[in-house]
Amino acid sequence: MKTYSYSSVFAPKLTSYVAYKKSLGLNFETAARKLFGFDQYCIAQAVSIPMLTKELTDSWTAPRANECRRTQTGRCQLLRGFAKYLIIDG
Protein backbone atom coordinates (compact mmCIF):
# COMPACT_ATOMS: atom_id res chain seq x y z
CA MET A 1 0.00 0.00 0.00
CA LYS A 2 1.38 3.37 -1.03
CA THR A 3 1.84 6.06 1.58
CA TYR A 4 1.22 9.64 0.50
CA SER A 5 3.18 12.53 1.93
CA TYR A 6 0.76 15.40 2.36
CA SER A 7 2.30 18.87 2.50
CA SER A 8 -0.47 21.50 2.47
CA VAL A 9 -1.80 23.28 5.56
CA PHE A 10 -4.14 20.30 5.94
CA ALA A 11 -1.24 17.79 6.01
CA PRO A 12 -1.43 16.82 9.71
CA LYS A 13 -5.21 16.38 9.58
CA LEU A 14 -5.13 14.50 6.27
CA THR A 15 -2.47 12.15 7.63
CA SER A 16 -4.41 11.47 10.82
CA TYR A 17 -7.68 11.04 8.87
CA VAL A 18 -6.15 8.41 6.59
CA ALA A 19 -4.59 6.64 9.59
CA TYR A 20 -7.96 6.69 11.37
CA LYS A 21 -9.78 5.16 8.41
CA LYS A 22 -7.09 2.48 8.02
CA SER A 23 -7.30 1.69 11.74
CA LEU A 24 -10.97 0.87 11.18
CA GLY A 25 -9.86 -1.78 8.71
CA LEU A 26 -10.98 0.10 5.63
CA ASN A 27 -9.17 -0.14 2.32
CA PHE A 28 -8.53 3.57 1.96
CA GLU A 29 -5.92 3.48 -0.83
CA THR A 30 -8.02 5.19 -3.50
CA ALA A 31 -9.36 7.77 -1.06
CA ALA A 32 -5.83 8.52 0.19
CA ARG A 33 -4.76 9.13 -3.42
CA LYS A 34 -7.72 11.44 -4.03
CA LEU A 35 -6.99 13.30 -0.80
CA PHE A 36 -3.43 13.74 -2.07
CA GLY A 37 -4.99 15.45 -5.08
CA PHE A 38 -6.91 17.72 -2.72
CA ASP A 39 -3.68 18.40 -0.82
CA GLN A 40 -1.92 19.40 -4.05
CA TYR A 41 -4.90 21.54 -5.05
CA CYS A 42 -4.66 23.42 -1.73
CA ILE A 43 -0.98 24.08 -2.39
CA ALA A 44 -1.72 25.34 -5.90
CA GLN A 45 -4.45 27.62 -4.55
CA ALA A 46 -2.08 28.93 -1.85
CA VAL A 47 -4.44 27.97 0.98
CA SER A 48 -2.75 29.22 4.16
CA ILE A 49 -5.41 28.63 6.81
CA PRO A 50 -6.51 25.03 7.52
CA MET A 51 -10.21 25.72 7.13
CA LEU A 52 -12.61 24.24 4.59
CA THR A 53 -14.31 27.32 3.22
CA LYS A 54 -17.29 27.23 0.89
CA GLU A 55 -15.16 28.65 -1.90
CA LEU A 56 -12.46 26.00 -1.46
CA THR A 57 -14.87 23.08 -1.31
CA ASP A 58 -16.98 24.40 -4.19
CA SER A 59 -13.95 24.89 -6.42
CA TRP A 60 -12.45 21.44 -5.70
CA THR A 61 -15.75 19.62 -6.08
CA ALA A 62 -16.90 21.53 -9.18
CA PRO A 63 -17.58 19.39 -12.27
CA ARG A 64 -14.55 18.94 -14.50
CA ALA A 65 -14.45 18.66 -18.27
CA ASN A 66 -15.55 15.24 -19.58
CA GLU A 67 -16.18 13.96 -16.06
CA CYS A 68 -19.16 11.79 -15.20
CA ARG A 69 -21.45 12.85 -12.37
CA ARG A 70 -20.43 9.84 -10.24
CA THR A 71 -16.78 10.93 -10.20
CA GLN A 72 -17.74 14.40 -9.00
CA THR A 73 -20.08 12.90 -6.40
CA GLY A 74 -17.23 10.74 -5.13
CA ARG A 75 -15.07 13.84 -4.61
CA CYS A 76 -17.93 15.50 -2.73
CA GLN A 77 -18.44 12.47 -0.50
CA LEU A 78 -14.73 12.19 0.21
CA LEU A 79 -14.47 15.84 1.23
CA ARG A 80 -17.64 15.52 3.30
CA GLY A 81 -16.08 12.64 5.24
CA PHE A 82 -12.94 14.67 5.82
CA ALA A 83 -15.01 17.66 6.99
CA LYS A 84 -16.88 15.45 9.47
CA TYR A 85 -13.55 14.16 10.75
CA LEU A 86 -12.31 17.74 11.23
CA ILE A 87 -15.39 18.50 13.34
CA ILE A 88 -14.96 15.39 15.47
CA ASP A 89 -11.19 15.78 15.83
CA GLY A 90 -11.45 19.46 16.70
PDB file of C-alpha atoms in Angstrom:
ATOM      1  CA  MET A   1       0.000   0.000   0.000  1.00  0.00           C
ATOM      2  CA  LYS A   2       1.379   3.372  -1.030  1.00  0.00           C
ATOM      3  CA  THR A   3       1.837   6.062   1.581  1.00  0.00           C
ATOM      4  CA  TYR A   4       1.222   9.637   0.501  1.00  0.00           C
ATOM      5  CA  SER A   5       3.176  12.530   1.930  1.00  0.00           C
ATOM      6  CA  TYR A   6       0.759  15.403   2.360  1.00  0.00           C
ATOM      7  CA  SER A   7       2.299  18.865   2.500  1.00  0.00           C
ATOM      8  CA  SER A   8      -0.467  21.497   2.470  1.00  0.00           C
ATOM      9  CA  VAL A   9      -1.803  23.281   5.556  1.00  0.00           C
ATOM     10  CA  PHE A  10      -4.144  20.295   5.937  1.00  0.00           C
ATOM     11  CA  ALA A  11      -1.241  17.794   6.010  1.00  0.00           C
ATOM     12  CA  PRO A  12      -1.432  16.824   9.706  1.00  0.00           C
ATOM     13  CA  LYS A  13      -5.209  16.384   9.577  1.00  0.00           C
ATOM     14  CA  LEU A  14      -5.125  14.497   6.270  1.00  0.00           C
ATOM     15  CA  THR A  15      -2.468  12.153   7.628  1.00  0.00           C
ATOM     16  CA  SER A  16      -4.414  11.475  10.818  1.00  0.00           C
ATOM     17  CA  TYR A  17      -7.679  11.041   8.872  1.00  0.00           C
ATOM     18  CA  VAL A  18      -6.155   8.414   6.586  1.00  0.00           C
ATOM     19  CA  ALA A  19      -4.588   6.638   9.588  1.00  0.00           C
ATOM     20  CA  TYR A  20      -7.955   6.694  11.369  1.00  0.00           C
ATOM     21  CA  LYS A  21      -9.776   5.162   8.409  1.00  0.00           C
ATOM     22  CA  LYS A  22      -7.090   2.479   8.020  1.00  0.00           C
ATOM     23  CA  SER A  23      -7.302   1.685  11.741  1.00  0.00           C
ATOM     24  CA  LEU A  24     -10.974   0.872  11.179  1.00  0.00           C
ATOM     25  CA  GLY A  25      -9.859  -1.785   8.712  1.00  0.00           C
ATOM     26  CA  LEU A  26     -10.977   0.104   5.630  1.00  0.00           C
ATOM     27  CA  ASN A  27      -9.168  -0.140   2.319  1.00  0.00           C
ATOM     28  CA  PHE A  28      -8.531   3.569   1.965  1.00  0.00           C
ATOM     29  CA  GLU A  29      -5.922   3.476  -0.832  1.00  0.00           C
ATOM     30  CA  THR A  30      -8.022   5.192  -3.504  1.00  0.00           C
ATOM     31  CA  ALA A  31      -9.364   7.767  -1.059  1.00  0.00           C
ATOM     32  CA  ALA A  32      -5.827   8.516   0.191  1.00  0.00           C
ATOM     33  CA  ARG A  33      -4.760   9.131  -3.422  1.00  0.00           C
ATOM     34  CA  LYS A  34      -7.718  11.443  -4.031  1.00  0.00           C
ATOM     35  CA  LEU A  35      -6.994  13.297  -0.797  1.00  0.00           C
ATOM     36  CA  PHE A  36      -3.432  13.740  -2.067  1.00  0.00           C
ATOM     37  CA  GLY A  37      -4.991  15.454  -5.082  1.00  0.00           C
ATOM     38  CA  PHE A  38      -6.915  17.721  -2.719  1.00  0.00           C
ATOM     39  CA  ASP A  39      -3.682  18.401  -0.822  1.00  0.00           C
ATOM     40  CA  GLN A  40      -1.919  19.398  -4.049  1.00  0.00           C
ATOM     41  CA  TYR A  41      -4.903  21.544  -5.046  1.00  0.00           C
ATOM     42  CA  CYS A  42      -4.659  23.420  -1.732  1.00  0.00           C
ATOM     43  CA  ILE A  43      -0.981  24.085  -2.386  1.00  0.00           C
ATOM     44  CA  ALA A  44      -1.720  25.337  -5.902  1.00  0.00           C
ATOM     45  CA  GLN A  45      -4.455  27.618  -4.551  1.00  0.00           C
ATOM     46  CA  ALA A  46      -2.084  28.935  -1.848  1.00  0.00           C
ATOM     47  CA  VAL A  47      -4.439  27.969   0.981  1.00  0.00           C
ATOM     48  CA  SER A  48      -2.752  29.219   4.160  1.00  0.00           C
ATOM     49  CA  ILE A  49      -5.410  28.628   6.811  1.00  0.00           C
ATOM     50  CA  PRO A  50      -6.507  25.034   7.515  1.00  0.00           C
ATOM     51  CA  MET A  51     -10.210  25.719   7.127  1.00  0.00           C
ATOM     52  CA  LEU A  52     -12.611  24.245   4.590  1.00  0.00           C
ATOM     53  CA  THR A  53     -14.310  27.320   3.220  1.00  0.00           C
ATOM     54  CA  LYS A  54     -17.294  27.227   0.889  1.00  0.00           C
ATOM     55  CA  GLU A  55     -15.155  28.650  -1.902  1.00  0.00           C
ATOM     56  CA  LEU A  56     -12.456  25.999  -1.463  1.00  0.00           C
ATOM     57  CA  THR A  57     -14.872  23.084  -1.312  1.00  0.00           C
ATOM     58  CA  ASP A  58     -16.977  24.397  -4.194  1.00  0.00           C
ATOM     59  CA  SER A  59     -13.951  24.891  -6.416  1.00  0.00           C
ATOM     60  CA  TRP A  60     -12.451  21.445  -5.697  1.00  0.00           C
ATOM     61  CA  THR A  61     -15.750  19.619  -6.084  1.00  0.00           C
ATOM     62  CA  ALA A  62     -16.901  21.526  -9.183  1.00  0.00           C
ATOM     63  CA  PRO A  63     -17.580  19.389 -12.274  1.00  0.00           C
ATOM     64  CA  ARG A  64     -14.551  18.943 -14.502  1.00  0.00           C
ATOM     65  CA  ALA A  65     -14.453  18.657 -18.273  1.00  0.00           C
ATOM     66  CA  ASN A  66     -15.555  15.239 -19.578  1.00  0.00           C
ATOM     67  CA  GLU A  67     -16.185  13.962 -16.057  1.00  0.00           C
ATOM     68  CA  CYS A  68     -19.163  11.793 -15.202  1.00  0.00           C
ATOM     69  CA  ARG A  69     -21.449  12.845 -12.369  1.00  0.00           C
ATOM     70  CA  ARG A  70     -20.431   9.839 -10.241  1.00  0.00           C
ATOM     71  CA  THR A  71     -16.779  10.932 -10.196  1.00  0.00           C
ATOM     72  CA  GLN A  72     -17.742  14.398  -8.998  1.00  0.00           C
ATOM     73  CA  THR A  73     -20.084  12.901  -6.398  1.00  0.00           C
ATOM     74  CA  GLY A  74     -17.229  10.743  -5.134  1.00  0.00           C
ATOM     75  CA  ARG A  75     -15.070  13.841  -4.605  1.00  0.00           C
ATOM     76  CA  CYS A  76     -17.935  15.498  -2.730  1.00  0.00           C
ATOM     77  CA  GLN A  77     -18.444  12.475  -0.495  1.00  0.00           C
ATOM     78  CA  LEU A  78     -14.731  12.194   0.212  1.00  0.00           C
ATOM     79  CA  LEU A  79     -14.473  15.844   1.226  1.00  0.00           C
ATOM     80  CA  ARG A  80     -17.642  15.516   3.299  1.00  0.00           C
ATOM     81  CA  GLY A  81     -16.079  12.640   5.236  1.00  0.00           C
ATOM     82  CA  PHE A  82     -12.943  14.671   5.822  1.00  0.00           C
ATOM     83  CA  ALA A  83     -15.011  17.657   6.986  1.00  0.00           C
ATOM     84  CA  LYS A  84     -16.885  15.447   9.471  1.00  0.00           C
ATOM     85  CA  TYR A  85     -13.553  14.156  10.752  1.00  0.00           C
ATOM     86  CA  LEU A  86     -12.313  17.736  11.234  1.00  0.00           C
ATOM     87  CA  ILE A  87     -15.387  18.503  13.337  1.00  0.00           C
ATOM     88  CA  ILE A  88     -14.965  15.391  15.475  1.00  0.00           C
ATOM     89  CA  ASP A  89     -11.194  15.781  15.827  1.00  0.00           C
ATOM     90  CA  GLY A  90     -11.451  19.460  16.700  1.00  0.00           C
TER      91      GLY A  90
END
